Amino acid sequence: MSREFLLPDLGEGLTEAEIVSWLVAPGDTIEIDQAVVEVESAKSIVELPSPYGGVVASLFGEPGQVIHAGQVLLTVTDASVDAAPISAPVVDSPDPALSEGSGAVLVGYGTTESTRPVRKVAAGRFGKATAISEGTSPAAVPVAVPLAAAVPVAAAATLDPARRSPVVSPIVRRLARENGFDASMLAGSGPNDLVLRSDVQEHINSGSSTPGPTVPSSPAAETSTDSAAADSLGFDSTRTHSTGSDIRIPISGLRKVVSKRLSTSRTEIPEATIWLDVDATGLFAARDQLMQATGERFSVTALIARFVVAGLRQFPELNSSVDTASQEILQHHAINLGIAAQTSRGLMVPVIHGAHAMNTRQLRDSLTELVAHSTDGSFAPASLSGGTFTLNNFGSLGVDGSAAIINHPEAAILGIGRMIERPWVVNHELAVRTVVELSMVFDHRVCDGGTAAGFLTYVARCIENPASLLADL
Amino acid sequence: MSLQQTLETGTTVRAPENLTMAAALNAAIRDAMVDDPTVVLFGEDVGPLGGVFRVTDGLYAEFGETRVSDSPLAEAGIVGTAIGMAMYGLRPVVEMQFDAFSYPAFQQIVSHVAKMRNRTRGKIELPIVIRIPYAGDIGGVEHHSDSSETYWAATPGLTVVSPSNPADAYSMLREAIASNDPVIFMEPKSRYWTKAELALPVQTAPLNRAVVLREGTDVSLLAYGPTVKTALATAEQGEAEGLSIEVIDLRTLSPFDDETVGASVRKTGRAAVVHEAAQFGGYGAEVAARVTERNFFYLAAPILRITGFDIPYPSPKLEEYFLPTPDRILAALSTWEWS
Amino acid sequence: MSLKVESTPNAVLAPLPLRLIDDRGNAVAESECGEFTLPSVDTLLSLYRQMVVARRFDVQVTALTRQGRLATYPSALGQEACEIAAVAALAPEDWLFPTYRDSIALLTRGVEPKDILASFRGDWHSGYDYHEHRIAPQATPLATQALHAVGLATASKLKRDTTVAVTLLGDGATSEGDAHEAFNFAAVWQAPVVFVVQNNQFAISVPLDKQMACRTIADKAIGYGMPGYYVDGNDVAAMYAVISAAMDRARTGGGPTLIEGLTYRIEAHTNSDDPTRYRDSADVDLWRSRDPIERLEKYLVAEGALTDEVRAEITAAAEDLAASTRECMTEQAVVDPLELFEHVYSTPRAALAEQRAFLAAELGGDAAASADLTEKSAR
């Protein structure tokens, strides 16, 4: 094995040195710390000791030649090898002449590059469109349509999207937002038109007001020179509702992020859905047996999650992503299982990373932790990204099946419906069994129906007869 | 209550007496030294003189040279040798005679007192208390009225506290001496002569807690050390104008009691901080930033800081124009939007 | 302005430093030994062995630093006599207060190379067991540890223990206020402390004549009211004799002593320093000729104590140490970012726990990103 001795940093800002003389030759046997070369940097000549012992294989650089920190000085092998002649210096690192690093300093290693990796961040985390998902400019602020003179002056408490009153107080802003409107659209009664809490409270209490000219939220439809009393929907703004009024809810925050992702998914992925009903009576029985045997509680979701992981091992196509840029299907090695959760903040999909390496118990514990956070949606950022497959247990919402939307850029999503007693046929006779509908939506680009069905029936079989999983342990 | 009643600390409970803050501090050091033979006291003039403010009065006579001693006039030396003593198992309580004279000890405090636990992964801890009389309002000549609390509070590894009244002075100093962490104990010298009826030993709130001294609904007024009295006077005065001020004595500067302050601010929606030290980069800046970060959507107005000006502390005849007063505080609060 | 040490005013006016073995390896006449006697051959052989091993360690660590595997290393090459004499004079209950340059003193007192190098590699700021070895952390801010030594010694005295504190200082450090305060406190309190000043004649690049105007550092002792000794710092016999006597005096209530060992810093301040900018190589050569190990070697050979067999055994021991030093450096540094929050206060703080959780979450993100990278590179 050949090992390289790179020229180290020699001192403050001194990242290059001139070879004065070689103290060894190819073929020489050297010991650790033996001086192998004399180099000169600025004014001092230094002998450099080798970090390795062995036989000198090759030297890089002639006396008089300038080499840079990080370049190979010589290579050392364990066994004796035919010595190579002195060759030109191998440039390993980027041009040090352009480097702004300090090199080793009096008191330490000097400026160094961070060793921490570049981390994935949630798309749209600043509430702005990214270049990849949208070609159009961000639609953050509705563009105003100028009022025509014929429109009567709006009442002071009217919401006017054209208006931008100062709203200094966070609590006032929040109050308005929680009631579905932007406080800065009110005419403030404070100094310099400051919107006060009383203004907001009044508007909430009034419940009836004349909405200003409505404005479409997409700028693409905006041609602002067309001002008219009626808006583009033909709505006569002079009309007043006798009871109730429309409410405009800005699409922002989490809802905006989710909306974008769902739209991308539907736009890009040619998905297909397959479903089947499964007799889950055996699963519940198995769960009880597990409880008696181990004394531990396992949720049905945890057990199904384990089946899903096993299934994805058999059918890895469903644990992949489509890289449209390179026109490749990336089959992920890791199974990072996303669990769709309805939180007070909205739909979130926290991920159990490394589910492929977990046993049932560990999966269960990870799930329990997720559940703990799911009421308020307080998941750590790291656990909201990196998913490769999503499990969507919507049975608690009271439905059986769903043609769900795949969690882009994943390739499939498995839905679990209600687990209720239904009439079933067992041994040619009617029986009452606990039945659940499984519905799976998959990206038809990554596999055909056969594979998808294979996975779904595999999971179904595990649910019907958990013992069958023993064969795959 | 029986005079002979003994609490679990072994200190005799005394009858209630009218004690100044200086006397309460004196009692705290004395009781700590009785309870724990490893507590030693030294500094400039702390021996026979009893300290320039009499905080260590009588201790030299009672405990002798081996436990109470006058050191040479060298603050770095005082703190540095305290470090060595603490390494050997003693619990030094040292005094920096006046706030501005703690600066020669800055390196020993910041580079060693604050860092030793961390540097040694907890193998060497320094249970040192550094007492510093600070702040002004005593008509003092130059260098005797500084407020250096921000330098210490900004140094990780230090615990920085400031009592505002005699009961807290006793309780907090006892706790500081018993702590295994180094404590910078800032004593508001203008309040050394304030009195309270105390039956020692007394235990008030824990060292790391702020306390609501007066409840209110309109404003959370945060103060520490000498400005607590100012804040209470402000609340009194504000009542006449219909303003209900909740006064909080922060007591601990590092750590900061986010919980107590947060609960108050979420109730009132408005907060202001009062301190003598200059405004720019002062302690109030940290309070304003963190309270805003943690409670933004409950705020009806920005957090104000009513402080000394950004100038060196003035001479005795000009001091009154510098120090925050109830009038100045109320004027500041009235600039908020109240309608 | 000449860089040569010999021609500085200090050297012209200074008395001769005390020595018991001259730089040719001959024992000095008894009449010139003052109140001190030459240590026994056995003792000197033991000191010799420790110096050889210490030097081998120092050279090895310097090499490791040149290979870029340590952040920095301030070498004590040439100062072995001072370092070893100070440690050898310590009783088990005594405490040592070293500086960043005194790693070979740590080694000689029994600290493992791995634990010494932990701070120079950058694993943590300090890496050994202070109470086990009774050595304070290696101090970086100059002279600050001298006050700690005085405090500890005073505490020992207050408790009526026999512990003596020894602190090592450099010539530059004696200009710091903390040194002055330490000398003063020690003498006023009659603390059982011994100040060993290694005058290696440079504070990074600043030579002695820019550091002080006095004749010798030892002269300063008079000003504080304690005894001072000016010793040949490359004569381990003299250093050992004088330090031992000072420790006896401290231990028996005689108070502090200031000892100056005149020596020379053969290497640069640290590996990234360029000494050719401020001193003459002729001076370095001169002091190499006064090498502490060589002169003692000559004496021991003449006394018949350093046989080939003994020499071989010592060399083997030194090489073993060098090998195990290289060995421990092959292990990767184990650093746990979350440990940063552990040793700040004795009681936990909620706000700090929040910051810890923040970093923990970031690290979780790092792990996920690393996993992605590993995945991508595996494709």
PDB file of N, CA, C and O in Angstrom, chain A residues 79-102:
ATOM      1  N   ALA A  79       6.136  -2.589   1.162  1.00  0.00           N
ATOM      2  CA  ALA A  79       7.105  -3.534   0.590  1.00  0.00           C
ATOM      3  C   ALA A  79       8.014  -2.793  -0.364  1.00  0.00           C
ATOM      4  O   ALA A  79       7.733  -1.669  -0.754  1.00  0.00           O
ATOM      5  N   SER A  80       9.106  -3.399  -0.749  1.00  0.00           N
ATOM      6  CA  SER A  80       9.988  -2.706  -1.690  1.00  0.00           C
ATOM      7  C   SER A  80       9.415  -2.827  -3.091  1.00  0.00           C
ATOM      8  O   SER A  80       8.969  -3.887  -3.534  1.00  0.00           O
ATOM      9  N   VAL A  81       9.344  -1.711  -3.747  1.00  0.00           N
ATOM     10  CA  VAL A  81       8.755  -1.648  -5.092  1.00  0.00           C
ATOM     11  C   VAL A  81       9.799  -1.011  -5.977  1.00  0.00           C
ATOM     12  O   VAL A  81      10.639  -0.267  -5.504  1.00  0.00           O
ATOM     13  N   ASP A  82       9.743  -1.267  -7.243  1.00  0.00           N
ATOM     14  CA  ASP A  82      10.679  -0.594  -8.141  1.00  0.00           C
ATOM     15  C   ASP A  82      10.532   0.897  -7.995  1.00  0.00           C
ATOM     16  O   ASP A  82       9.447   1.454  -8.149  1.00  0.00           O
ATOM     17  N   ALA A  83      11.612   1.540  -7.695  1.00  0.00           N
ATOM     18  CA  ALA A  83      11.558   2.980  -7.454  1.00  0.00           C
ATOM     19  C   ALA A  83      11.195   3.734  -8.708  1.00  0.00           C
ATOM     20  O   ALA A  83      11.677   3.422  -9.792  1.00  0.00           O
ATOM     21  N   ALA A  84      10.311   4.724  -8.577  1.00  0.00           N
ATOM     22  CA  ALA A  84       9.949   5.555  -9.733  1.00  0.00           C
ATOM     23  C   ALA A  84      10.890   6.742  -9.766  1.00  0.00           C
ATOM     24  O   ALA A  84      11.375   7.194  -8.737  1.00  0.00           O
ATOM     25  N   PRO A  85      11.130   7.273 -10.945  1.00  0.00           N
ATOM     26  CA  PRO A  85      11.994   8.455 -11.016  1.00  0.00           C
ATOM     27  C   PRO A  85      11.279   9.661 -10.439  1.00  0.00           C
ATOM     28  O   PRO A  85      10.066   9.647 -10.275  1.00  0.00           O
ATOM     29  N   ILE A  86      12.041  10.674 -10.154  1.00  0.00           N
ATOM     30  CA  ILE A  86      11.428  11.902  -9.625  1.00  0.00           C
ATOM     31  C   ILE A  86      10.473  12.461 -10.675  1.00  0.00           C
ATOM     32  O   ILE A  86      10.830  12.617 -11.835  1.00  0.00           O
ATOM     33  N   SER A  87       9.264  12.737 -10.261  1.00  0.00           N
ATOM     34  CA  SER A  87       8.278  13.247 -11.232  1.00  0.00           C
ATOM     35  C   SER A  87       7.802  14.635 -10.830  1.00  0.00           C
ATOM     36  O   SER A  87       8.119  15.133  -9.759  1.00  0.00           O
ATOM     37  N   ALA A  88       7.022  15.189 -11.708  1.00  0.00           N
ATOM     38  CA  ALA A  88       6.520  16.551 -11.477  1.00  0.00           C
ATOM     39  C   ALA A  88       5.563  16.551 -10.290  1.00  0.00           C
ATOM     40  O   ALA A  88       4.915  15.568 -10.003  1.00  0.00           O
ATOM     41  N   PRO A  89       5.461  17.632  -9.577  1.00  0.00           N
ATOM     42  CA  PRO A  89       4.576  17.670  -8.395  1.00  0.00           C
ATOM     43  C   PRO A  89       3.126  17.440  -8.795  1.00  0.00           C
ATOM     44  O   PRO A  89       2.664  17.938  -9.815  1.00  0.00           O
ATOM     45  N   VAL A  90       2.456  16.627  -8.001  1.00  0.00           N
ATOM     46  CA  VAL A  90       1.038  16.356  -8.244  1.00  0.00           C
ATOM     47  C   VAL A  90       0.226  17.430  -7.537  1.00  0.00           C
ATOM     48  O   VAL A  90       0.345  17.617  -6.338  1.00  0.00           O
ATOM     49  N   VAL A  91      -0.568  18.119  -8.292  1.00  0.00           N
ATOM     50  CA  VAL A  91      -1.395  19.167  -7.658  1.00  0.00           C
ATOM     51  C   VAL A  91      -2.703  18.545  -7.193  1.00  0.00           C
ATOM     52  O   VAL A  91      -3.538  18.160  -7.989  1.00  0.00           O
ATOM     53  N   ASP A  92      -2.848  18.389  -5.908  1.00  0.00           N
ATOM     54  CA  ASP A  92      -4.064  17.761  -5.374  1.00  0.00           C
ATOM     55  C   ASP A  92      -5.107  18.798  -5.018  1.00  0.00           C
ATOM     56  O   ASP A  92      -6.282  18.621  -5.198  1.00  0.00           O
ATOM     57  N   SER A  93      -4.643  19.868  -4.436  1.00  0.00           N
ATOM     58  CA  SER A  93      -5.582  20.844  -3.888  1.00  0.00           C
ATOM     59  C   SER A  93      -5.816  21.957  -4.900  1.00  0.00           C
ATOM     60  O   SER A  93      -5.048  22.123  -5.833  1.00  0.00           O
ATOM     61  N   PRO A  94      -6.852  22.697  -4.725  1.00  0.00           N
ATOM     62  CA  PRO A  94      -7.102  23.867  -5.599  1.00  0.00           C
ATOM     63  C   PRO A  94      -5.945  24.861  -5.506  1.00  0.00           C
ATOM     64  O   PRO A  94      -5.247  24.884  -4.504  1.00  0.00           O
ATOM     65  N   ASP A  95      -5.764  25.640  -6.540  1.00  0.00           N
ATOM     66  CA  ASP A  95      -4.628  26.536  -6.644  1.00  0.00           C
ATOM     67  C   ASP A  95      -4.416  27.378  -5.377  1.00  0.00           C
ATOM     68  O   ASP A  95      -5.196  28.265  -5.083  1.00  0.00           O
ATOM     69  N   PRO A  96      -3.383  27.053  -4.594  1.00  0.00           N
ATOM     70  CA  PRO A  96      -3.157  27.781  -3.340  1.00  0.00           C
ATOM     71  C   PRO A  96      -2.867  29.253  -3.544  1.00  0.00           C
ATOM     72  O   PRO A  96      -2.987  30.033  -2.622  1.00  0.00           O
ATOM     73  N   ALA A  97      -2.481  29.625  -4.751  1.00  0.00           N
ATOM     74  CA  ALA A  97      -2.233  31.042  -4.988  1.00  0.00           C
ATOM     75  C   ALA A  97      -3.531  31.826  -4.811  1.00  0.00           C
ATOM     76  O   ALA A  97      -3.512  33.002  -4.480  1.00  0.00           O
ATOM     77  N   LEU A  98      -4.666  31.146  -5.062  1.00  0.00           N
ATOM     78  CA  LEU A  98      -5.954  31.811  -4.905  1.00  0.00           C
ATOM     79  C   LEU A  98      -6.497  31.632  -3.496  1.00  0.00           C
ATOM     80  O   LEU A  98      -7.477  32.235  -3.123  1.00  0.00           O
ATOM     81  N   SER A  99      -5.835  30.770  -2.700  1.00  0.00           N
ATOM     82  CA  SER A  99      -6.380  30.444  -1.382  1.00  0.00           C
ATOM     83  C   SER A  99      -6.247  31.634  -0.437  1.00  0.00           C
ATOM     84  O   SER A  99      -5.245  32.332  -0.437  1.00  0.00           O
ATOM     85  N   GLU A 100      -7.290  31.839   0.382  1.00  0.00           N
ATOM     86  CA  GLU A 100      -7.218  32.880   1.398  1.00  0.00           C
ATOM     87  C   GLU A 100      -7.050  32.286   2.793  1.00  0.00           C
ATOM     88  O   GLU A 100      -7.302  32.926   3.794  1.00  0.00           O
ATOM     89  N   GLY A 101      -6.635  31.011   2.825  1.00  0.00           N
ATOM     90  CA  GLY A 101      -6.422  30.401   4.128  1.00  0.00           C
ATOM     91  C   GLY A 101      -5.110  30.857   4.732  1.00  0.00           C
ATOM     92  O   GLY A 101      -4.179  31.247   4.034  1.00  0.00           O
ATOM     93  N   SER A 102      -5.038  30.796   6.058  1.00  0.00           N
ATOM     94  CA  SER A 102      -3.848  31.302   6.736  1.00  0.00           C
ATOM     95  C   SER A 102      -2.737  30.274   6.811  1.00  0.00           C
ATOM     96  O   SER A 102      -1.583  30.623   6.987  1.00  0.00           O
TER      97      SER A 102
END
